[in-house]
Amino acid sequence: MNREELIKSDINKVIQLLQTDVNKGLSDKEVEERLKQYGYNAVEEEKRNPLKELGKKFWNVTAWVLEIAAILSFILGRYLDFYIIVALIVVNAFISFSEEQRANRALELLRQKLQIQARVLRNGEWKLVPAKFLVPGDIVRIRAGDFVPADVKIIKGEVEVDQSALTGESLTVFRRDNEVVYSGSIIRRGEATGVVILTGQNTYFGKTVELVKIAKPRLRIEKVVSRIVFWMMMIVIVLLAISGIVLVIKGENIFEFLPLALVLIVAAIPIALPAMFSVSLALGSQELSKAGVLVTRLDAIEGASTMNVLCSDKTGTITMNKLSVHRIIPINGNDKEVILYGALASTEANQDPIDLAFINKAKEMNLDLSSWSVKEFIPFDPSTRRTESLVTKDGKSLRLTKGAIDVISKLCGLENIQEIYMKAEEEAKIGCRVLAVAKKEEGEKWKLVGLVSLRDPPRPDSAELVKELHDLGIKVIMLTGDSEPIAKQIAKEVGIGENVVKVSDIKEKPEIVEKVDGLAEVYPEDKYTVVKVLQKNGYVVGMTGDGVNDAPALRAADVGIAVSNATDVAKAAAAVVLTTPGLRNIVDMVKIGRQIYERVRIWVLSRITRTFQNVIFVALAFILLAKFIISTFGMVLLLFMFDFVTLTMSTDNVSWPKKPAVWNINQLVVVSAILGSVMIIESFVTLYFIVGLSLNVMQTLVFAYLLYSNIFNLLNIRETDNFWKRIPSKIMLISMMVDIIISFVIITFGIPGLTPAPIKYALIVFILALVFNLIINNFIKIWVKKITKIEW
């Protein structure tokens, strides 16, 4: 019998199929056999081999290029270069590995949450056993306050169930004989005896866990890195092919080709790119924490900058997840009387959501509850579906009650209640639950005082948030397990839109999800599917949520956002956790994320431009002069020293774009090619002044020029207008000055691997780099932007 059949079939048939005894339960032997058949009532932990995961860090495009460079260094006997490159490979691998160890914690929390105690009938005796050992066919007892340990079909009894963590429905539901209570839900009222029909991964709760296991975020940063490496390596391959052909034509030793290949490979690969991303994102996460946003997965910051769709859970995210009085409908009394009597028929001690709604409204209306003395209080019971109290004031006794309309109407002896139901239906259309309030004076009959509609209202800042997100170019799609009328009303109130449909309406054409403003009657599988469909259609998706039901979608989204009151499961699955109530911080996250994107994008543009200059300049110089104008050691030192500057870009003063960021590597390559070509010409002009010097001195001066040129080019490229429009951060300026001073000392005094050069020529290359990059190239940059119409 499959899962659906067990849920839909009659309880007697289920008991027969599960071969259990309602009066005695299962025997120990039967339990042992079924544990072997069905396994434990727990989620299997996904086991990963740490060594295997670490090994993967040495098997990707960037790692391959570095490894080739290391092998060539070793073959050529350049052991210092070999050790430096190997160190780079290892450091980058361990940084990436350590970050990934944060992942999949949601699965562990879900698994642990099932480890609770359950009341179960075994061998004719009721006993407490760990929920882990429950099996299909076990007879269990559930009551108020219990966390339901498995999918249970009720044999006898009635319970009020809070399943908002599973379905997103803000209102509790009633479950009676022959109905199913799902694992992961909470019993608010009542008691019931039931039979376990599904355990572990087969439960509703377990299916959610399975979605979390398979849900993996798209690592967009890795894709960007791979594309950058691809473009850079294309340049290297073309130049190596040309150089090889030249060597063959000249009849020279092909082994002369290997040192050039090594220099070009080391110059072309973005060695510091992974570190640049990590440092920028880490510092960005600190900045976000000050704004009340905790980042648990660093790549989410990049996702926040490019996010163009936000799938927002309704309950607890857009709304308060707290019942409040929406409207008072007096029948035989006024507004104050309706609320006063309803509040007196409530108790704060039970922390019942409905009772609290009446009491809070009474306080809001400044009604004096303390002047009344409550002599007797009968709490809500599923069988009566109402509360009742006996109160006195000034020697006058009064019985008060609140509850379901049909129950209160019958109590009051009303025959024609059509008009009352019509009023209730109007409230129900906008997602409200309607209760009736009645009173009974001494010696008189019950009298209907009025109706009160309750609902989960939007957060005060939700409408503002939605507007700001729209202004930032982000579409908001509301996802909720509530009914369509509730969803439409909330979406309309907060400004999301009016195109709200049932999720079942788009099952046949899931691709149209991008056209809707909201989806109602959504379940965990649907949320996960919605996120994946949007991603497939090219959207960068953010997802907000607070419950277990949101975990799979939070994990799969480019930016999973858990709100402040979220469950531990949701927080672990999310990449971002808000620490303060409301959603205001999402706007801050987007803005800060886009600032970080700007910093990284500038670095990428600068890096590709430098690759055009460094690689093509060195290659062409080799072809024309038949000698290396920079040593391998000089190139590696150049990369190290300049990367010291680029890492400080994570603190640079940049503005945030008003539209979602887009990684357009092709456009960046076009801009870099134009600017890089100009820089190649300028490099040859500089080479003209030093070409007559000894090879070792020339290599030192070329190292100096390329370093200065890279630093000043970064100052120029970081601003699309004149470079002086925005001043870099203090840390960035200081790092540039330190780099220039240290390099000048190295040039003039020399170190092992770099021969000292005359100070006269050191000043010449410095001045040329300054003039070319901060004066000439500044105006060329503006001209390129105007001609190409490319924004960068």
Coordinates of N, CA and C in Angstrom, one line a residue, residues 591-754:
K591 N 21.5 46.4 -1.3 CA 22.3 47.5 -1.6 C 23.8 47.2 -1.3
I592 N 24.0 46.6 -0.1 CA 25.4 46.3 0.2 C 25.9 45.2 -0.7
G593 N 25.1 44.2 -1.1 CA 25.5 43.2 -2.0 C 25.9 43.8 -3.3
R594 N 25.2 44.8 -3.8 CA 25.5 45.4 -5.1 C 26.8 46.2 -5.0
Q595 N 27.1 46.8 -3.8 CA 28.3 47.5 -3.6 C 29.5 46.5 -3.7
I596 N 29.3 45.4 -3.1 CA 30.4 44.3 -3.2 C 30.6 43.9 -4.6
Y597 N 29.4 43.7 -5.3 CA 29.5 43.3 -6.7 C 30.3 44.3 -7.5
E598 N 30.1 45.6 -7.2 CA 30.9 46.6 -7.9 C 32.4 46.5 -7.7
R599 N 32.7 46.2 -6.5 CA 34.1 46.1 -6.2 C 34.8 44.9 -6.9
V600 N 34.0 43.8 -6.9 CA 34.6 42.6 -7.5 C 34.6 42.8 -9.1
R601 N 33.5 43.4 -9.6 CA 33.5 43.6 -11.0 C 34.6 44.5 -11.5
I602 N 34.9 45.6 -10.7 CA 36.1 46.4 -11.1 C 37.4 45.6 -11.0
W603 N 37.5 44.7 -10.1 CA 38.7 43.9 -10.0 C 38.8 43.0 -11.2
V604 N 37.7 42.4 -11.6 CA 37.7 41.5 -12.8 C 38.1 42.3 -14.1
L605 N 37.5 43.5 -14.2 CA 37.8 44.4 -15.4 C 39.3 44.7 -15.4
S606 N 39.8 45.1 -14.2 CA 41.2 45.5 -14.1 C 42.1 44.3 -14.4
R607 N 41.7 43.1 -13.9 CA 42.5 41.9 -14.1 C 42.6 41.5 -15.6
I608 N 41.4 41.5 -16.3 CA 41.4 41.1 -17.7 C 42.3 42.1 -18.5
T609 N 42.1 43.4 -18.2 CA 42.9 44.5 -18.8 C 44.4 44.2 -18.6
R610 N 44.8 43.9 -17.4 CA 46.2 43.6 -17.1 C 46.7 42.4 -17.8
T611 N 45.8 41.4 -18.0 CA 46.2 40.2 -18.7 C 46.5 40.5 -20.2
F612 N 45.7 41.4 -20.8 CA 46.0 41.8 -22.2 C 47.3 42.5 -22.3
Q613 N 47.6 43.4 -21.3 CA 48.8 44.1 -21.3 C 50.0 43.2 -21.0
N614 N 49.9 42.5 -19.9 CA 51.1 41.7 -19.5 C 51.4 40.5 -20.5
V615 N 50.4 39.7 -20.8 CA 50.6 38.5 -21.6 C 51.0 38.9 -23.1
I616 N 50.2 39.8 -23.7 CA 50.5 40.1 -25.1 C 51.8 40.9 -25.2
F617 N 52.0 41.8 -24.3 CA 53.3 42.6 -24.3 C 54.5 41.7 -24.2
V618 N 54.5 40.8 -23.2 CA 55.6 39.9 -23.0 C 55.8 38.9 -24.2
A619 N 54.7 38.4 -24.8 CA 54.8 37.5 -25.9 C 55.3 38.2 -27.2
L620 N 54.7 39.4 -27.5 CA 55.2 40.1 -28.7 C 56.7 40.5 -28.5
A621 N 57.0 40.9 -27.3 CA 58.4 41.3 -27.1 C 59.4 40.1 -27.3
F622 N 58.9 38.9 -26.9 CA 59.7 37.7 -27.1 C 59.9 37.5 -28.6
I623 N 58.8 37.6 -29.4 CA 58.8 37.3 -30.8 C 59.7 38.3 -31.5
L624 N 59.6 39.6 -31.1 CA 60.4 40.6 -31.8 C 61.9 40.7 -31.3
L625 N 62.1 40.4 -30.0 CA 63.5 40.6 -29.5 C 64.1 39.2 -29.2
A626 N 63.4 38.1 -29.3 CA 63.9 36.8 -29.0 C 64.5 36.7 -27.6
K627 N 63.9 37.4 -26.7 CA 64.3 37.2 -25.3 C 63.2 37.7 -24.4
F628 N 63.3 37.1 -23.1 CA 62.3 37.4 -22.2 C 62.5 38.8 -21.5
I629 N 61.5 39.6 -21.6 CA 61.7 41.0 -21.0 C 61.4 41.0 -19.5
I630 N 60.9 39.9 -19.0 CA 60.6 39.8 -17.6 C 60.8 38.3 -17.2
S631 N 61.4 38.1 -16.0 CA 61.7 36.7 -15.6 C 60.4 36.1 -15.0
T632 N 60.4 34.8 -14.9 CA 59.2 34.1 -14.2 C 59.1 34.6 -12.8
F633 N 60.2 34.7 -12.1 CA 60.2 35.2 -10.7 C 59.6 36.6 -10.6
G634 N 60.0 37.5 -11.6 CA 59.5 38.8 -11.6 C 58.0 38.9 -11.8
M635 N 57.5 38.0 -12.7 CA 56.1 38.0 -13.0 C 55.3 37.5 -11.8
V636 N 55.8 36.5 -11.1 CA 55.1 36.0 -9.9 C 55.2 37.0 -8.8
L637 N 56.3 37.7 -8.6 CA 56.4 38.7 -7.6 C 55.4 39.9 -7.9
L638 N 55.3 40.2 -9.2 CA 54.4 41.2 -9.7 C 53.0 40.9 -9.3
L639 N 52.6 39.7 -9.5 CA 51.2 39.2 -9.2 C 51.0 39.3 -7.7
F640 N 52.0 38.9 -6.9 CA 51.8 38.9 -5.4 C 51.7 40.3 -4.9
M641 N 52.5 41.2 -5.4 CA 52.5 42.6 -4.9 C 51.3 43.3 -5.3
F642 N 50.8 43.1 -6.5 CA 49.6 43.8 -6.9 C 48.4 43.2 -6.3
D643 N 48.4 41.9 -6.1 CA 47.2 41.3 -5.4 C 47.1 41.8 -4.0
F644 N 48.2 42.3 -3.4 CA 48.1 42.9 -2.1 C 47.3 44.1 -2.1
V645 N 47.4 44.9 -3.2 CA 46.6 46.1 -3.4 C 45.1 45.7 -3.7
T646 N 44.9 44.7 -4.6 CA 43.6 44.4 -5.1 C 42.7 43.8 -3.9
L647 N 43.4 43.2 -3.0 CA 42.6 42.6 -1.9 C 42.0 43.8 -1.0
T648 N 42.6 44.9 -1.0 CA 42.0 46.1 -0.3 C 40.9 46.7 -1.0
M649 N 40.6 46.3 -2.2 CA 39.5 46.8 -3.0 C 38.2 46.5 -2.3
S650 N 38.2 45.5 -1.4 CA 37.0 45.1 -0.7 C 36.5 46.2 0.2
T651 N 37.4 47.2 0.5 CA 37.0 48.3 1.3 C 36.7 49.6 0.5
D652 N 36.8 49.5 -0.8 CA 36.8 50.7 -1.6 C 35.4 51.4 -1.6
N653 N 35.4 52.7 -1.8 CA 34.2 53.5 -1.8 C 33.5 53.4 -3.2
V654 N 32.5 52.7 -3.3 CA 31.7 52.5 -4.5 C 30.2 52.7 -4.2
S655 N 29.5 53.1 -5.2 CA 28.1 53.2 -5.1 C 27.4 52.0 -5.5
W656 N 26.1 51.8 -5.1 CA 25.4 50.6 -5.5 C 24.5 50.9 -6.7
P657 N 24.5 49.9 -7.7 CA 23.7 50.1 -8.9 C 22.2 50.1 -8.5
K658 N 21.4 50.8 -9.3 CA 19.9 50.8 -9.0 C 19.2 49.6 -9.7
K659 N 19.9 48.9 -10.5 CA 19.3 47.7 -11.1 C 20.1 46.4 -10.7
P660 N 19.5 45.2 -10.8 CA 20.2 44.0 -10.4 C 21.5 43.9 -11.3
A661 N 22.6 43.6 -10.6 CA 23.9 43.4 -11.3 C 23.8 42.3 -12.3
V662 N 24.5 42.4 -13.4 CA 24.6 41.3 -14.4 C 26.0 41.0 -14.7
W663 N 26.4 39.8 -14.6 CA 27.8 39.4 -15.0 C 27.8 39.2 -16.5
N664 N 28.3 40.3 -17.2 CA 28.5 40.2 -18.7 C 30.0 40.2 -19.0
I665 N 30.5 39.0 -18.9 CA 32.0 38.8 -19.1 C 32.4 39.2 -20.5
N666 N 31.5 38.9 -21.5 CA 31.9 39.3 -22.9 C 32.1 40.7 -23.1
Q667 N 31.2 41.6 -22.5 CA 31.4 43.0 -22.6 C 32.6 43.5 -21.8
L668 N 32.9 42.9 -20.7 CA 34.1 43.2 -20.0 C 35.3 42.9 -20.8
V669 N 35.3 41.8 -21.5 CA 36.4 41.4 -22.3 C 36.6 42.4 -23.5
V670 N 35.5 42.9 -24.0 CA 35.6 43.9 -25.1 C 36.3 45.1 -24.7
V671 N 35.8 45.7 -23.5 CA 36.3 46.9 -23.0 C 37.8 46.7 -22.6
S672 N 38.1 45.5 -22.0 CA 39.5 45.2 -21.6 C 40.4 45.1 -22.8
A673 N 39.9 44.6 -23.9 CA 40.7 44.4 -25.1 C 41.1 45.7 -25.7
I674 N 40.1 46.7 -25.7 CA 40.4 48.0 -26.2 C 41.4 48.7 -25.4
L675 N 41.1 48.8 -24.1 CA 42.1 49.5 -23.2 C 43.4 48.8 -23.1
G676 N 43.3 47.4 -23.1 CA 44.6 46.6 -23.0 C 45.5 46.9 -24.2
S677 N 44.9 47.0 -25.4 CA 45.6 47.3 -26.6 C 46.4 48.6 -26.5
V678 N 45.7 49.6 -26.0 CA 46.4 50.9 -25.8 C 47.5 50.7 -24.8
M679 N 47.3 50.0 -23.8 CA 48.4 49.8 -22.8 C 49.6 49.0 -23.3
I680 N 49.3 48.1 -24.3 CA 50.4 47.3 -24.9 C 51.3 48.3 -25.7
I681 N 50.7 49.2 -26.4 CA 51.4 50.2 -27.2 C 52.3 51.1 -26.2
E682 N 51.7 51.5 -25.1 CA 52.4 52.3 -24.1 C 53.5 51.5 -23.5
S683 N 53.3 50.2 -23.3 CA 54.4 49.4 -22.8 C 55.6 49.3 -23.7
F684 N 55.3 49.3 -25.0 CA 56.4 49.2 -26.0 C 57.2 50.6 -26.0
V685 N 56.4 51.7 -25.8 CA 57.0 53.0 -25.7 C 58.0 53.0 -24.6
T686 N 57.6 52.5 -23.4 CA 58.4 52.4 -22.3 C 59.6 51.5 -22.5
L687 N 59.4 50.4 -23.2 CA 60.5 49.5 -23.5 C 61.6 50.1 -24.4
Y688 N 61.1 51.1 -25.2 CA 62.1 51.8 -26.1 C 63.2 52.5 -25.3
F689 N 62.8 53.0 -24.1 CA 63.7 53.8 -23.3 C 64.7 52.9 -22.5
I690 N 64.4 51.6 -22.4 CA 65.3 50.7 -21.6 C 65.8 49.5 -22.3
V691 N 65.5 49.4 -23.6 CA 65.9 48.2 -24.4 C 67.4 48.1 -24.5
G692 N 68.1 49.2 -24.4 CA 69.6 49.1 -24.6 C 70.3 48.6 -23.4
L693 N 69.6 48.5 -22.2 CA 70.3 48.1 -21.0 C 70.5 46.6 -21.0
S694 N 71.2 46.1 -20.0 CA 71.5 44.6 -19.9 C 70.1 43.9 -19.7
L695 N 70.1 42.6 -20.0 CA 68.8 41.9 -19.9 C 68.3 41.9 -18.5
N696 N 69.2 41.6 -17.5 CA 68.7 41.5 -16.1 C 68.1 42.8 -15.6
V697 N 68.8 43.9 -16.0 CA 68.3 45.3 -15.5 C 67.0 45.6 -16.2
M698 N 66.9 45.2 -17.5 CA 65.7 45.5 -18.3 C 64.5 44.7 -17.7
Q699 N 64.8 43.5 -17.3 CA 63.7 42.6 -16.7 C 63.3 43.3 -15.4
T700 N 64.2 43.9 -14.6 CA 63.8 44.5 -13.4 C 62.9 45.7 -13.6
L701 N 63.3 46.5 -14.6 CA 62.5 47.7 -15.0 C 61.2 47.4 -15.6
V702 N 61.1 46.3 -16.4 CA 59.8 45.9 -16.9 C 58.9 45.5 -15.8
F703 N 59.5 44.8 -14.8 CA 58.7 44.4 -13.6 C 58.1 45.7 -13.0
A704 N 59.0 46.7 -12.8 CA 58.6 47.9 -12.2 C 57.5 48.6 -13.0
Y705 N 57.7 48.7 -14.3 CA 56.7 49.4 -15.1 C 55.3 48.7 -15.0
L706 N 55.3 47.4 -15.2 CA 54.1 46.7 -15.2 C 53.4 46.8 -13.8
L707 N 54.1 46.8 -12.7 CA 53.5 47.0 -11.4 C 52.9 48.4 -11.3
Y708 N 53.7 49.4 -11.6 CA 53.1 50.8 -11.5 C 51.9 50.9 -12.5
S709 N 52.1 50.4 -13.6 CA 51.0 50.5 -14.6 C 49.7 49.8 -14.1
N710 N 49.9 48.7 -13.5 CA 48.7 48.0 -12.9 C 48.0 48.8 -11.8
I711 N 48.9 49.4 -10.9 CA 48.3 50.2 -9.8 C 47.6 51.4 -10.3
F712 N 48.2 52.1 -11.3 CA 47.5 53.3 -11.8 C 46.3 53.0 -12.7
N713 N 46.4 51.9 -13.4 CA 45.3 51.5 -14.2 C 44.1 51.1 -13.3
L714 N 44.4 50.5 -12.2 CA 43.3 50.2 -11.2 C 42.6 51.5 -10.7
L715 N 43.4 52.5 -10.4 CA 42.8 53.8 -10.1 C 42.0 54.4 -11.2
N716 N 42.3 54.2 -12.4 CA 41.6 54.7 -13.5 C 40.4 53.9 -13.8
I717 N 40.5 52.6 -13.8 CA 39.4 51.7 -14.2 C 38.3 51.6 -13.2
R718 N 38.5 52.0 -12.0 CA 37.5 51.9 -10.9 C 36.4 52.9 -11.0
E719 N 36.6 53.9 -11.9 CA 35.6 54.9 -12.1 C 35.3 55.1 -13.6
T720 N 34.1 55.0 -14.0 CA 33.8 55.1 -15.5 C 33.9 56.6 -16.0
D721 N 33.8 57.5 -15.1 CA 34.1 58.9 -15.4 C 35.6 59.2 -15.1
N722 N 35.9 60.5 -14.9 CA 37.3 60.9 -14.6 C 37.7 60.2 -13.3
F723 N 38.9 59.7 -13.2 CA 39.3 58.8 -12.1 C 39.3 59.6 -10.8
W724 N 39.3 60.9 -10.8 CA 39.3 61.6 -9.5 C 37.9 61.9 -8.9
K725 N 36.9 61.4 -9.6 CA 35.5 61.6 -9.2 C 35.3 61.0 -7.8
R726 N 35.8 59.8 -7.6 CA 35.6 59.2 -6.3 C 37.0 58.8 -5.7
I727 N 37.2 59.2 -4.5 CA 38.5 58.9 -3.8 C 38.4 57.5 -3.3
P728 N 39.5 56.7 -3.5 CA 39.5 55.3 -2.9 C 39.5 55.3 -1.4
S729 N 39.2 54.2 -0.8 CA 39.3 54.1 0.7 C 40.7 54.3 1.2
K730 N 40.8 54.7 2.5 CA 42.1 55.0 3.0 C 43.0 53.7 3.0
I731 N 42.4 52.6 3.3 CA 43.2 51.3 3.3 C 43.7 51.1 1.9
M732 N 42.9 51.3 0.9 CA 43.4 51.1 -0.5 C 44.5 52.0 -0.9
L733 N 44.3 53.3 -0.6 CA 45.3 54.3 -0.9 C 46.7 54.0 -0.2
I734 N 46.6 53.6 1.1 CA 47.8 53.3 1.8 C 48.5 52.0 1.2
S735 N 47.7 51.0 0.8 CA 48.3 49.8 0.2 C 49.0 50.1 -1.1
M736 N 48.4 51.1 -1.9 CA 49.1 51.5 -3.1 C 50.4 52.2 -2.9
M737 N 50.4 53.1 -1.9 CA 51.6 53.8 -1.6 C 52.7 52.9 -1.0
V738 N 52.3 51.9 -0.2 CA 53.2 51.0 0.4 C 53.8 50.1 -0.7
D739 N 53.0 49.7 -1.7 CA 53.4 48.9 -2.8 C 54.5 49.6 -3.6
I740 N 54.2 50.9 -3.9 CA 55.1 51.7 -4.7 C 56.4 51.9 -4.0
I741 N 56.4 52.2 -2.7 CA 57.6 52.4 -2.0 C 58.5 51.2 -1.9
I742 N 57.8 50.1 -1.6 CA 58.6 48.8 -1.5 C 59.2 48.4 -2.8
S743 N 58.4 48.5 -3.9 CA 58.9 48.2 -5.2 C 60.0 49.1 -5.6
F744 N 60.0 50.4 -5.3 CA 61.0 51.3 -5.6 C 62.3 50.9 -4.9
V745 N 62.2 50.5 -3.7 CA 63.4 50.0 -2.9 C 64.0 48.8 -3.6
I746 N 63.1 47.8 -3.9 CA 63.5 46.6 -4.6 C 64.2 46.8 -5.9
I747 N 63.7 47.8 -6.7 CA 64.3 48.1 -8.0 C 65.7 48.7 -7.8
T748 N 65.8 49.6 -6.9 CA 67.1 50.3 -6.8 C 68.2 49.6 -6.1
F749 N 67.7 48.7 -5.1 CA 68.7 48.0 -4.3 C 68.8 46.5 -4.8
G750 N 67.8 46.0 -5.4 CA 67.8 44.6 -5.9 C 67.5 43.6 -4.8
I751 N 67.1 42.4 -5.2 CA 66.9 41.2 -4.3 C 67.2 40.0 -5.2
P752 N 67.5 38.8 -4.5 CA 67.8 37.6 -5.3 C 66.7 37.4 -6.3
G753 N 67.0 37.4 -7.6 CA 66.1 37.2 -8.7 C 65.8 38.4 -9.4
L754 N 66.1 39.6 -8.9 CA 65.9 40.9 -9.5 C 67.2 41.7 -9.4

